[in-house]
Coordinates of C-alpha atoms and ligand atoms in Angstrom, one line a residue:
Chain A
X4 CA -2.0 -2.3 -34.3
X5 CA 1.0 -3.1 -32.2
X6 CA 3.1 -6.2 -32.0
X7 CA 1.2 -8.1 -29.3
X8 CA -2.4 -8.0 -29.8
X9 CA -3.5 -11.4 -31.3
X10 CA -0.1 -12.4 -31.3
X11 CA 0.3 -15.3 -28.5
X12 CA 3.7 -16.1 -29.8
X13 CA 4.9 -12.6 -29.3
X14 CA 3.5 -12.5 -25.8
X15 CA 5.3 -15.8 -25.0
X16 CA 8.6 -14.5 -26.3
X17 CA 8.6 -11.6 -23.8
X18 CA 9.5 -14.1 -21.1
X19 CA 12.7 -16.3 -21.2
X20 CA 14.0 -18.6 -18.6
X21 CA 15.9 -16.0 -16.8
X22 CA 15.2 -12.7 -18.5
X23 CA 12.1 -10.7 -19.5
X24 CA 11.8 -8.3 -22.3
X25 CA 11.3 -4.7 -21.1
X26 CA 8.1 -4.3 -23.0
X27 CA 6.3 -6.1 -20.1
X28 CA 7.0 -2.9 -18.2
X29 CA 6.7 -0.1 -20.7
X30 CA 4.6 -1.2 -23.5
X31 CA 1.0 0.2 -23.4
X32 CA -0.4 -2.5 -25.6
X33 CA 1.1 -5.3 -23.2
X34 CA -0.5 -3.3 -20.3
X35 CA -4.0 -3.3 -22.3
X36 CA -3.7 -7.1 -22.7
X37 CA -2.9 -7.5 -18.9
X38 CA -6.2 -5.7 -18.1
X39 CA -8.1 -7.7 -20.8
X40 CA -6.5 -11.2 -20.1
X41 CA -4.2 -11.6 -17.1
X42 CA -6.5 -9.9 -14.4
X43 CA -9.7 -11.4 -15.5
X44 CA -8.0 -14.9 -15.7
X45 CA -6.6 -14.6 -12.1
X46 CA -8.1 -14.6 -8.7
X47 CA -8.1 -11.0 -7.6
X48 CA -8.4 -9.7 -3.9
X49 CA -11.4 -7.3 -3.5
X50 CA -11.3 -6.7 0.2
X51 CA -11.9 -8.0 3.6
X52 CA -15.2 -9.0 4.9
X53 CA -14.9 -7.0 8.1
X54 CA -15.2 -3.9 5.8
X55 CA -18.7 -4.9 5.0
X56 CA -19.8 -6.4 8.3
X57 CA -23.4 -4.9 8.4
X58 CA -26.2 -5.4 5.7
X59 CA -26.1 -2.8 3.1
X60 CA -22.2 -2.2 3.5
X61 CA -20.3 -2.1 0.2
X62 CA -16.7 -1.7 -0.9
X63 CA -15.9 -1.0 -4.4
X64 CA -12.9 -2.4 -6.6
X65 CA -11.6 -2.9 -10.1
X66 CA -10.4 -6.1 -11.7
X67 CA -8.3 -5.0 -14.4
X68 CA -10.4 -2.1 -15.8
X69 CA -13.7 -3.6 -14.9
X70 CA -15.5 -2.0 -11.9
X71 CA -17.1 -4.4 -9.4
X72 CA -18.2 -4.1 -5.8
X73 CA -18.8 -6.3 -2.9
X74 CA -22.0 -6.0 -0.8
X75 CA -23.3 -7.6 2.4
X76 CA -26.9 -8.8 1.7
X77 CA -29.7 -8.8 4.4
X78 CA -29.2 -12.6 4.9
X79 CA -25.5 -11.9 5.8
X80 CA -24.2 -13.4 2.4
X81 CA -21.6 -11.4 0.4
X82 CA -22.3 -10.7 -3.2
X83 CA -19.8 -9.4 -5.7
X84 CA -21.5 -7.6 -8.5
X85 CA -20.3 -5.7 -11.6
X86 CA -20.6 -2.1 -10.9
X87 CA -22.9 -0.8 -13.6
X88 CA -26.5 -0.2 -13.9
X89 CA -28.2 -2.7 -16.2
X90 CA -30.1 0.2 -17.8
X91 CA -27.7 2.5 -19.2
X92 CA -24.3 1.5 -17.4
X93 CA -24.0 4.2 -14.6
X94 CA -21.9 3.0 -11.9
X95 CA -24.1 2.1 -8.9
X96 CA -21.5 2.3 -6.1
X97 CA -19.3 5.4 -6.5
X98 CA -17.5 5.7 -3.4
X99 CA -14.7 3.5 -2.1
X100 CA -17.1 2.2 0.7
X101 CA -20.3 3.0 2.3
X102 CA -23.8 1.6 3.3
X103 CA -26.7 1.6 0.9
X104 CA -29.3 0.6 3.4
X105 CA -31.9 -2.0 2.1
X106 CA -31.3 -1.4 -1.6
X107 CA -29.3 0.4 -4.2
X108 CA -31.0 3.2 -6.3
X109 CA -29.5 4.3 -9.5
X110 CA -29.0 8.0 -9.5
X111 CA -29.8 8.2 -13.3
X112 CA -33.5 7.0 -13.7
X113 CA -34.1 5.4 -10.3
X114 CA -34.1 1.7 -11.1
X115 CA -33.6 0.1 -7.8
X116 CA -31.8 -3.2 -6.7
X117 CA -31.7 -5.4 -3.6
X118 CA -28.4 -5.8 -1.9
X119 CA -28.1 -9.3 -3.8
X120 CA -28.3 -7.5 -7.2
X121 CA -31.8 -8.4 -8.1
X122 CA -34.0 -5.9 -9.8
X123 CA -36.3 -4.4 -7.2
X124 CA -38.3 -1.8 -9.0
X125 CA -38.2 0.5 -12.1
X126 CA -40.3 3.7 -12.2
X127 CA -43.2 3.8 -14.7
X128 CA -42.7 0.1 -15.2
X129 CA -45.8 -0.2 -17.6
X130 CA -43.5 1.4 -20.2
X131 CA -41.8 -2.1 -20.4
X132 CA -45.0 -4.1 -20.8
X133 CA -45.2 -6.4 -23.8
X134 CA -41.8 -5.0 -24.8
X135 CA -40.0 -8.3 -24.2
X136 CA -38.1 -6.7 -21.4
X137 CA -38.4 -9.9 -19.1
X138 CA -36.1 -11.7 -21.7
X139 CA -33.4 -8.9 -21.5
X140 CA -30.3 -9.1 -19.5
X141 CA -31.4 -6.0 -17.8
X142 CA -34.4 -7.6 -16.3
X143 CA -32.2 -9.7 -14.3
X144 CA -30.7 -6.8 -12.4
X145 CA -27.0 -6.3 -11.5
X146 CA -24.8 -8.9 -13.1
X147 CA -23.0 -11.0 -10.5
X148 CA -19.4 -12.0 -10.7
X149 CA -19.7 -15.7 -11.0
X150 CA -16.4 -16.9 -9.2
X151 CA -16.2 -15.6 -5.7
X152 CA -14.4 -17.2 -2.8
X153 CA -14.2 -15.8 0.7
X154 CA -11.3 -17.3 2.4
X155 CA -11.1 -16.7 6.2
X156 CA -12.8 -13.3 5.5
X157 CA -10.6 -12.4 2.6
X158 CA -12.7 -11.9 -0.6
X159 CA -11.4 -12.8 -3.9
X160 CA -13.1 -12.9 -7.3
X161 CA -12.1 -14.2 -10.8
X162 CA -14.1 -12.9 -13.8
X163 CA -13.4 -15.3 -16.4
X164 CA -14.7 -18.9 -16.5
X165 CA -12.0 -21.5 -17.0
X166 CA -8.7 -21.7 -15.6
X167 CA -8.0 -22.8 -12.0
X168 CA -10.5 -23.1 -9.1
X169 CA -9.5 -21.0 -6.1
X170 CA -8.0 -23.9 -4.3
X171 CA -5.9 -25.1 -7.2
X172 CA -4.8 -21.4 -7.8
X173 CA -3.6 -20.6 -4.4
X174 CA -2.8 -24.0 -2.8
X175 CA -0.4 -24.0 0.1
X176 CA 0.3 -20.3 -0.3
X177 CA -3.0 -19.7 1.8
X178 CA -0.8 -20.8 4.8
X179 CA 0.4 -17.1 5.0
X180 CA -3.1 -15.7 5.2
X181 CA -3.8 -18.5 7.8
X182 CA -0.7 -17.5 9.9
X183 CA -1.8 -13.8 9.8
X184 CA -5.5 -14.7 11.1
X185 CA -4.2 -17.2 13.6
X186 CA -2.2 -14.3 15.1
X187 CA -5.5 -13.1 16.6
X188 CA -6.3 -14.8 19.7
X189 CA -9.9 -15.0 18.5
X190 CA -8.9 -16.0 14.9
X191 CA -10.2 -12.9 13.6
X192 CA -8.8 -9.7 11.7
X193 CA -10.5 -6.5 11.3
X194 CA -10.1 -3.4 9.0
X195 CA -10.9 -0.3 11.1
X196 CA -9.5 2.5 8.8
X197 CA -8.7 3.5 5.4
X198 CA -5.5 2.4 3.9
X199 CA -2.4 4.6 3.1
X200 CA -2.5 5.5 -0.6
X201 CA 0.7 6.1 -2.5
X202 CA 0.9 6.8 -6.3
X203 CA 3.7 5.4 -8.1
X204 CA 5.0 6.4 -11.5
X205 CA 6.0 2.9 -12.5
X206 CA 4.6 -0.2 -13.8
X207 CA 2.7 -2.4 -11.1
X208 CA 5.2 -5.4 -11.7
X209 CA 8.1 -3.4 -10.4
X210 CA 6.5 -3.2 -7.0
X211 CA 5.5 -6.9 -6.9
X212 CA 8.9 -8.0 -7.8
X213 CA 10.5 -5.7 -5.3
X214 CA 8.7 -7.5 -2.5
X215 CA 11.0 -10.6 -2.8
X216 CA 14.1 -8.6 -3.9
X217 CA 16.3 -9.3 -0.9
X218 CA 19.4 -7.8 -2.5
X219 CA 18.1 -4.2 -2.4
X220 CA 17.4 -3.2 1.2
X221 CA 21.0 -2.9 2.4
X222 CA 21.8 -0.8 -0.8
X223 CA 18.7 1.4 -1.5
X224 CA 17.7 1.8 1.9
X225 CA 21.2 2.8 3.4
X226 CA 19.9 6.3 3.2
X227 CA 16.8 5.7 5.4
X228 CA 17.3 2.5 7.7
X229 CA 21.1 3.1 7.6
X230 CA 20.7 6.7 8.7
X231 CA 18.2 5.8 11.5
X232 CA 20.6 3.3 12.9
X233 CA 23.4 5.9 12.7
X234 CA 21.4 8.7 14.5
X235 CA 20.1 6.3 17.1
X236 CA 23.5 5.0 17.8
X237 CA 24.7 8.5 18.2
X238 CA 21.9 9.9 20.2
X239 CA 20.8 7.0 22.5
X240 CA 23.0 7.9 25.4
X241 CA 22.8 5.3 28.0
X242 CA 19.2 4.0 27.1
X243 CA 19.0 0.4 27.2
X244 CA 15.6 0.0 25.2
X245 CA 15.5 0.3 21.5
X246 CA 12.6 2.3 20.6
X247 CA 9.8 0.6 18.5
X248 CA 10.7 3.0 15.5
X249 CA 14.3 1.9 15.5
X250 CA 13.4 -1.8 15.8
X251 CA 11.3 -1.4 12.7
X252 CA 13.9 0.4 10.7
X253 CA 17.2 -1.4 11.7
X254 CA 16.5 -4.8 10.1
X255 CA 16.4 -3.5 6.7
X256 CA 20.3 -3.1 7.0
X257 CA 20.7 -6.7 7.5
X258 CA 23.7 -8.1 5.5
X259 CA 23.4 -10.4 2.5
X260 CA 24.2 -13.4 4.8
X261 CA 21.0 -12.8 6.7
X262 CA 18.7 -12.9 3.7
X263 CA 20.6 -15.8 2.1
X264 CA 19.9 -17.8 5.2
X265 CA 16.3 -16.7 5.8
X266 CA 15.3 -18.3 2.5
X267 CA 12.6 -17.9 0.1
X268 CA 9.6 -20.4 -0.7
X269 CA 8.1 -20.5 -4.0
X270 CA 4.8 -22.0 -4.9
X271 CA 2.9 -22.9 -8.1
X272 CA 1.0 -20.2 -10.0
X273 CA 3.5 -17.3 -9.2
X274 CA 3.0 -17.2 -5.3
X275 CA 6.1 -17.2 -3.0
X276 CA 7.5 -15.5 0.1
X277 CA 10.7 -14.3 1.6
X278 CA 11.7 -15.0 5.2
X279 CA 11.2 -18.8 5.7
X280 CA 13.2 -19.6 8.7
X281 CA 13.3 -16.1 10.1
X282 CA 12.9 -12.5 8.8
X283 CA 13.3 -8.8 9.5
X284 CA 10.1 -9.1 11.4
X285 CA 11.6 -11.9 14.0
X286 CA 13.3 -9.7 16.6
X287 CA 10.8 -7.2 17.6
X288 CA 10.3 -6.9 21.3
X289 CA 7.4 -8.9 22.9
X290 CA 4.1 -6.9 23.4
X291 CA 3.0 -7.2 26.9
X292 CA 0.1 -9.5 27.6
X293 CA 0.1 -10.9 24.0
X294 CA 1.7 -14.2 24.5
X295 CA -0.5 -14.8 27.5
X296 CA -3.7 -14.2 25.4
X297 CA -2.2 -16.5 22.5
X298 CA -1.4 -19.3 25.0
X299 CA -4.8 -19.0 26.6
X300 CA -6.5 -19.2 23.2
X301 CA -4.4 -21.9 21.4
X302 CA -2.2 -23.7 24.1
X303 CA 1.4 -23.1 24.5
X304 CA 2.6 -25.3 21.7
X305 CA 0.3 -24.1 19.0
X306 CA 0.7 -20.4 20.2
X307 CA 4.5 -20.7 19.8
X308 CA 4.1 -22.3 16.4
X309 CA 2.1 -19.5 15.1
X310 CA 4.3 -16.7 16.5
X311 CA 7.6 -18.3 15.4
X312 CA 6.3 -18.1 11.9
X313 CA 7.7 -14.6 10.9
X314 CA 7.3 -14.7 7.1
X315 CA 8.5 -11.5 5.5
X316 CA 6.7 -10.7 2.4
X317 CA 4.2 -13.1 0.6
X318 CA 3.2 -12.5 -3.0
X319 CA -0.3 -13.7 -3.9
X320 CA 0.0 -13.5 -7.7
X321 CA -0.7 -11.2 -9.4
X322 CA -0.8 -8.1 -7.2
X323 CA -1.1 -8.4 -3.5
X324 CA 1.5 -8.8 -0.9
X325 CA 0.6 -10.0 2.6
X326 CA 2.9 -9.5 5.7
X327 CA 1.7 -11.6 8.6
X328 CA 3.8 -10.5 11.5
X329 CA 2.9 -6.7 11.1
X330 CA -0.7 -7.4 9.7
X331 CA -0.5 -5.5 6.5
X332 CA -2.0 -6.2 3.0
X333 CA -0.6 -4.1 0.1
X334 CA -2.6 -3.9 -3.0
X335 CA -0.6 -3.0 -6.3
X336 CA -3.5 -1.5 -8.4
X337 CA -2.5 -1.0 -12.1
X338 CA -3.7 2.3 -13.4
X339 CA -1.6 2.7 -16.6
X340 CA 1.5 1.0 -18.0
X341 CA 3.6 3.6 -16.0
X342 CA 1.2 4.2 -13.0
X343 CA 0.5 2.2 -10.1
X344 CA -1.7 3.0 -7.0
X345 CA -0.6 1.1 -3.8
X346 CA -3.0 0.9 -1.0
X347 CA -1.6 -0.5 2.2
X348 CA -4.0 -1.9 4.8
X349 CA -3.4 -2.5 8.2
X350 CA -5.3 -5.2 10.1
X351 CA -6.3 -5.3 13.8
X352 CA -5.8 -8.7 15.4
X353 CA -9.2 -9.0 17.3
X354 CA -8.6 -9.7 20.9
X355 CA -4.8 -8.7 20.9
X356 CA -3.5 -5.7 22.9
X357 CA -3.7 -2.4 21.2
X358 CA 0.1 -2.0 21.0
X359 CA 0.3 -4.6 18.1
X360 CA -2.1 -2.3 16.3
X361 CA 0.0 0.7 17.0
X362 CA 3.3 -1.1 15.8
X363 CA 1.5 -2.1 12.5
X364 CA 0.3 1.4 11.9
X365 CA 3.7 2.7 12.6
X366 CA 5.2 0.2 10.2
X367 CA 2.8 1.2 7.6
X368 CA 3.6 4.8 7.7
X369 CA 7.3 4.2 8.0
X370 CA 7.5 2.0 5.0
X371 CA 4.3 2.4 2.8
X372 CA 3.3 6.1 2.9
X373 CA 4.2 9.0 0.5
X374 CA 5.9 10.6 3.3
X375 CA 7.8 7.4 4.1
X376 CA 11.7 7.7 3.6
X377 CA 11.9 3.9 2.8
X378 CA 9.2 4.4 0.2
X379 CA 11.2 7.5 -1.3
X380 CA 14.1 5.3 -1.7
X381 CA 12.1 2.4 -3.6
X382 CA 10.0 4.7 -5.7
X383 CA 13.3 6.5 -6.9
X384 CA 14.6 3.1 -8.2
X385 CA 11.3 2.3 -9.8
X386 CA 11.1 5.7 -11.7
X387 CA 14.5 5.4 -12.8
X388 CA 13.9 1.8 -14.1
X389 CA 10.8 3.1 -15.8
X390 CA 12.9 5.7 -17.8
X391 CA 15.9 3.6 -18.2
X392 CA 14.1 0.7 -19.8
X393 CA 13.3 2.9 -22.7
X394 CA 16.9 2.5 -24.0
X395 CA 17.2 0.0 -27.0
X396 CA 20.8 -0.8 -26.5
X397 CA 19.7 -3.7 -24.1
X398 CA 16.1 -4.6 -24.1
X399 CA 16.4 -7.5 -21.4
X400 CA 15.9 -7.3 -17.8
X401 CA 18.0 -9.8 -16.1
X402 CA 16.6 -12.2 -13.4
X403 CA 19.3 -14.8 -13.4
X404 CA 20.6 -14.7 -9.7
X405 CA 21.0 -18.3 -8.5
X406 CA 19.4 -19.5 -11.8
X407 CA 19.9 -23.2 -12.4
X408 CA 19.3 -24.7 -15.8
X409 CA 16.2 -26.9 -16.0
X410 CA 14.4 -25.2 -13.1
X411 CA 11.2 -27.0 -12.4
X412 CA 8.0 -24.7 -13.1
X413 CA 5.0 -24.6 -10.8
X414 CA 6.7 -26.5 -7.8
X415 CA 7.0 -25.7 -4.1
X416 CA 10.6 -25.4 -3.1
X417 CA 12.6 -23.5 -0.4
X418 CA 15.7 -21.9 -1.8
X419 CA 18.4 -19.5 -0.9
X420 CA 16.9 -16.1 0.2
X421 CA 18.7 -13.9 -2.3
X422 CA 17.5 -16.0 -5.4
X423 CA 15.6 -14.2 -8.1
X424 CA 13.7 -17.4 -8.6
X425 CA 10.3 -16.0 -7.2
X426 CA 10.5 -13.3 -9.9
X427 CA 11.1 -16.1 -12.6
X428 CA 8.2 -17.9 -11.0
X429 CA 5.9 -14.8 -11.3
X430 CA 6.8 -14.4 -15.0
X431 CA 6.1 -18.1 -15.6
X432 CA 2.7 -17.4 -14.1
X433 CA 2.3 -14.1 -16.0
X434 CA 2.7 -16.0 -19.4
X435 CA 0.2 -18.8 -18.2
X436 CA -2.6 -16.5 -17.0
X437 CA -2.0 -13.9 -19.7
X438 CA -2.4 -16.5 -22.5
X439 CA -5.0 -18.8 -20.8
X440 CA -7.9 -17.4 -22.9
X441 CA -5.9 -16.1 -26.0
X442 CA -6.3 -18.1 -29.1
X443 CA -3.3 -19.8 -30.8
X444 CA -2.0 -17.5 -33.7
X445 CA -3.0 -19.9 -36.5
X446 CA -6.7 -20.0 -35.7
X447 CA -6.7 -16.3 -35.4
X448 CA -5.1 -15.8 -38.9
X449 CA -7.8 -17.8 -40.7
Chain B
X5 CA 4.4 37.0 25.0
X6 CA 1.7 38.2 22.7
X7 CA -0.2 37.2 19.6
X8 CA 2.4 39.0 17.3
X9 CA 5.3 37.1 18.9
X10 CA 3.4 33.8 18.0
X11 CA 2.7 34.9 14.5
X12 CA 6.3 35.9 13.9
X13 CA 7.5 32.6 15.4
X14 CA 5.3 30.8 12.9
X15 CA 6.6 32.9 9.9
X16 CA 10.2 32.3 11.1
X17 CA 9.6 28.5 11.1
X18 CA 8.3 28.7 7.4
X19 CA 11.3 30.9 6.5
X20 CA 13.9 28.3 8.0
X21 CA 12.3 25.5 6.0
X22 CA 12.1 27.5 2.7
X23 CA 15.7 28.4 3.3
X24 CA 16.4 24.7 3.8
X25 CA 18.1 25.5 7.2
X26 CA 17.1 22.1 8.7
X27 CA 19.1 22.1 11.8
X28 CA 17.9 25.6 12.7
X29 CA 14.4 24.3 12.0
X30 CA 14.9 21.5 14.2
X31 CA 16.3 23.9 17.0
X32 CA 12.7 25.4 17.2
X33 CA 11.3 22.1 18.5
X34 CA 10.8 21.1 22.2
X35 CA 12.8 17.8 23.0
X36 CA 9.3 16.2 23.5
X37 CA 7.7 17.5 20.3
X38 CA 5.7 15.6 17.6
X39 CA 5.2 16.4 14.2
X40 CA 1.8 15.0 12.9
X41 CA 0.2 14.5 9.6
X42 CA -3.2 12.9 10.3
X43 CA -5.0 10.6 7.6
X44 CA -8.4 11.4 8.8
X45 CA -10.7 14.3 8.9
X46 CA -10.6 15.8 12.4
X47 CA -8.5 12.9 13.5
X48 CA -8.2 12.6 17.4
X49 CA -5.8 9.8 17.9
X50 CA -2.2 9.7 16.4
X51 CA -1.3 6.3 17.8
X52 CA -4.4 3.9 17.1
X53 CA -5.6 5.7 13.9
X54 CA -3.4 5.7 10.7
X55 CA -1.4 8.9 10.0
X56 CA 1.0 9.8 7.2
X57 CA 3.4 11.0 9.9
X58 CA 3.7 11.0 13.6
X59 CA 7.3 11.5 14.3
X60 CA 9.4 12.6 17.4
X61 CA 12.6 14.5 17.4
X62 CA 14.7 11.5 16.8
X63 CA 12.9 10.5 13.6
X64 CA 12.8 14.2 12.3
X65 CA 16.6 14.2 12.7
X66 CA 16.9 11.0 10.8
X67 CA 14.8 12.8 8.0
X68 CA 17.1 15.8 8.0
X69 CA 20.3 13.8 8.0
X70 CA 19.1 11.6 5.5
X71 CA 18.4 14.6 3.1
X72 CA 22.0 15.4 2.8
X73 CA 23.2 11.8 2.7
X74 CA 25.7 10.7 0.1
X75 CA 23.5 7.9 -0.9
X76 CA 20.1 9.4 -0.6
X77 CA 19.4 8.9 -4.3
X78 CA 15.7 10.1 -4.0
X79 CA 17.5 13.6 -3.3
X80 CA 19.6 13.6 -6.5
X81 CA 18.5 16.2 -7.5
X82 CA 17.5 17.8 -4.3
X83 CA 14.0 19.0 -3.6
X84 CA 13.0 22.6 -2.6
X85 CA 9.8 23.7 -0.8
X86 CA 7.9 27.1 -0.5
X87 CA 5.3 27.9 2.3
X88 CA 2.7 30.5 1.6
X89 CA 0.9 31.3 4.8
X90 CA -2.2 33.1 5.6
X91 CA -1.9 35.2 8.8
X92 CA -2.1 32.7 11.8
X93 CA -5.2 32.6 13.7
X94 CA -4.3 32.6 17.4
X95 CA -6.5 29.9 19.1
X96 CA -4.9 30.5 22.7
X97 CA -2.3 32.8 24.1
X98 CA -2.1 32.1 27.8
X99 CA 1.1 33.5 29.5
X100 CA 0.0 32.0 32.9
X101 CA -0.2 28.3 31.6
X102 CA 2.4 28.9 28.9
X103 CA 0.2 27.4 26.3
X104 CA 0.1 29.0 23.0
X105 CA -1.9 27.6 20.1
X106 CA -2.3 28.8 16.4
X107 CA -3.8 27.6 13.2
X108 CA -2.5 28.6 10.0
X109 CA -4.1 28.1 6.5
X110 CA -1.3 27.4 3.9
X111 CA -0.4 26.6 0.4
X112 CA 2.7 24.4 0.3
X113 CA 4.8 23.7 -2.8
X114 CA 7.4 21.1 -3.1
X115 CA 9.6 20.7 -6.3
X116 CA 12.2 18.2 -7.4
X117 CA 13.8 18.3 -10.8
X118 CA 11.0 19.1 -13.3
X119 CA 8.1 18.2 -11.2
X120 CA 6.2 20.5 -8.8
X121 CA 3.3 19.6 -6.4
X122 CA 1.0 21.9 -4.5
X123 CA -0.8 21.0 -1.3
X124 CA -3.4 22.8 0.7
X125 CA -4.3 22.7 4.3
X126 CA -4.0 24.0 7.9
X127 CA -1.0 23.9 10.0
X128 CA -1.8 23.8 13.8
X129 CA 1.0 24.8 16.3
X130 CA 1.0 24.1 19.8
X131 CA 4.0 26.2 21.4
X132 CA 5.4 26.3 24.8
X133 CA 7.7 29.0 26.3
X134 CA 11.0 27.7 27.7
X135 CA 13.1 30.3 29.4
X136 CA 11.3 32.9 27.5
X137 CA 11.8 31.2 24.2
X138 CA 9.0 29.7 22.2
X139 CA 9.4 26.0 21.1
X140 CA 7.2 23.6 19.1
X141 CA 5.5 21.0 21.2
X142 CA 3.2 19.9 18.4
X143 CA 3.0 20.6 14.8
X144 CA -0.1 19.1 13.0
X145 CA -0.8 19.4 9.3
X146 CA -4.2 18.8 8.0
X147 CA -4.4 18.4 4.4
X148 CA -7.6 19.1 2.5
X149 CA -7.2 16.0 0.4
X150 CA -5.4 13.8 3.2
X151 CA -7.0 10.7 1.7
X152 CA -5.8 11.1 -1.9
X153 CA -2.9 9.1 -3.2
X154 CA 0.3 11.4 -3.3
X155 CA 3.5 10.7 -4.9
X156 CA 6.7 11.4 -2.9
X157 CA 6.6 14.2 -0.2
X158 CA 10.1 14.4 1.1
X159 CA 10.2 17.6 2.9
X160 CA 8.3 19.3 5.6
X161 CA 4.9 21.2 5.4
Ligands
LIG16 S1 -28.7 4.3 -15.9 FE1 -29.6 3.4 -14.1 S2 -31.5 3.8 -14.0 FE2 -31.0 4.5 -16.0
LIG17 FE1 12.6 -1.5 -0.5

């Protein structure tokens, strides 16, 4: 047995006020415990309701290591169910998405289930007569995930009882999802295509932390964004319009002062975002016809209010990032202690001009694809960190930038945009949700 | 212009890439060219459907210049690549309209440091003749596993 299982004190000792122990990134046992505790105790993003708009539509996901799926029932309700046959455990939905028709049929022995999970039929049913089957868990069909919340079409689920309600868990951080949805003149988002998928050979938390790391873009992305600016400056001749592509790359090279001023907002439970007063997404050129549609839908004042909110990256703890102004959700899916699958989804703003979708798709392939030069810069840093952290000379990762002694925990605050406080905020939440259902050491020892 | 000239052009393009003669490679493109790596099976639309890459010459130049940048850390050490091509299937060879199209089955290998990755797919070339010289108008790469989660792909297929 390793050092961490059944040792709540050892888990707590991994996180200090402004440092974390490297084992949170490289220790397989800590990763196992995240899968068993942190993820089941947290509200996890499953997918978007527009992906399952018709009865019988389903999408699959994992919470920690546990497979689940969301399905649209004939009455229009969405059910989130554990993805295992109540007979012998075969996965019922094997693809990322699909439509099952009126019922699911297990491919092993043909037990079938309605799209609300209830048992529909078993072949040769009389074999179960007077066996007490009616009292078994199997007779109740596919096991539902009890805690499910669909917030403005975003489907979240929590596996474990106890802990925080959806509202208490996310609180005011939901304002970022609100803003992204409000950017549609019809108040509606739609997923119309598969995500860009990108495998990272690093721990999932490195990606999450990097979303609010504002001191790396001008350094790590000098090679990509910096070169884009350089080549454009050289080649533009007398053109007066900056191409959409250059508009997307160039702000990555903004100086420290830009990020300092734009600010970071932290919320309780590990959520937070960069780009409070403005962001790298603030200066894109207007998309013809969009503002008019927004004004027609919301009135001038409200439309401006929605569009002036150009938040950069919002972390919904533990593992998604929402980017309102370019309509992207990135899902950092843990596979192993040193392996993370990143799925980056683009939303269409229903009722908005096509060009907004074009721009969001472009941003996604520039920044979030395995063929993205910005992605190459970042992954190189994560991989080097994953290797470097094995050294024993210094076992602590420093998160001290703009640390003030006695920082309040689980508060809402707006701070200097180059602070590492959101990372500290995440690790405070990490300990909280990791240990929420662990026993104190003394009890275990008995 | 004949089928052999088209096939030779495609072999020459792969040779430039394998030799890492990036600027010579860029010189084979038409100023209005696009390099496209779709993300869907038989994808029709590069703009309103997601792609892995859909780049014009400016963006390709950025990539090429980045590869040799002093602070391009993901190229320390440098990547190398290898194209293994099947004989191109000539789809169209019309000297009158000046349109030449070919589809070429390939194995692509990209290596960096101790890692080596292989990819399989089809390269589709749309070529035009400019002053008697062929130029790439569109190069399209359809991978057999376009929907799989890849690690870094830093060079050109
Ligand atoms: S395992 Fe599903 S029917 Fe037997
Ligand atoms: Fe980055």
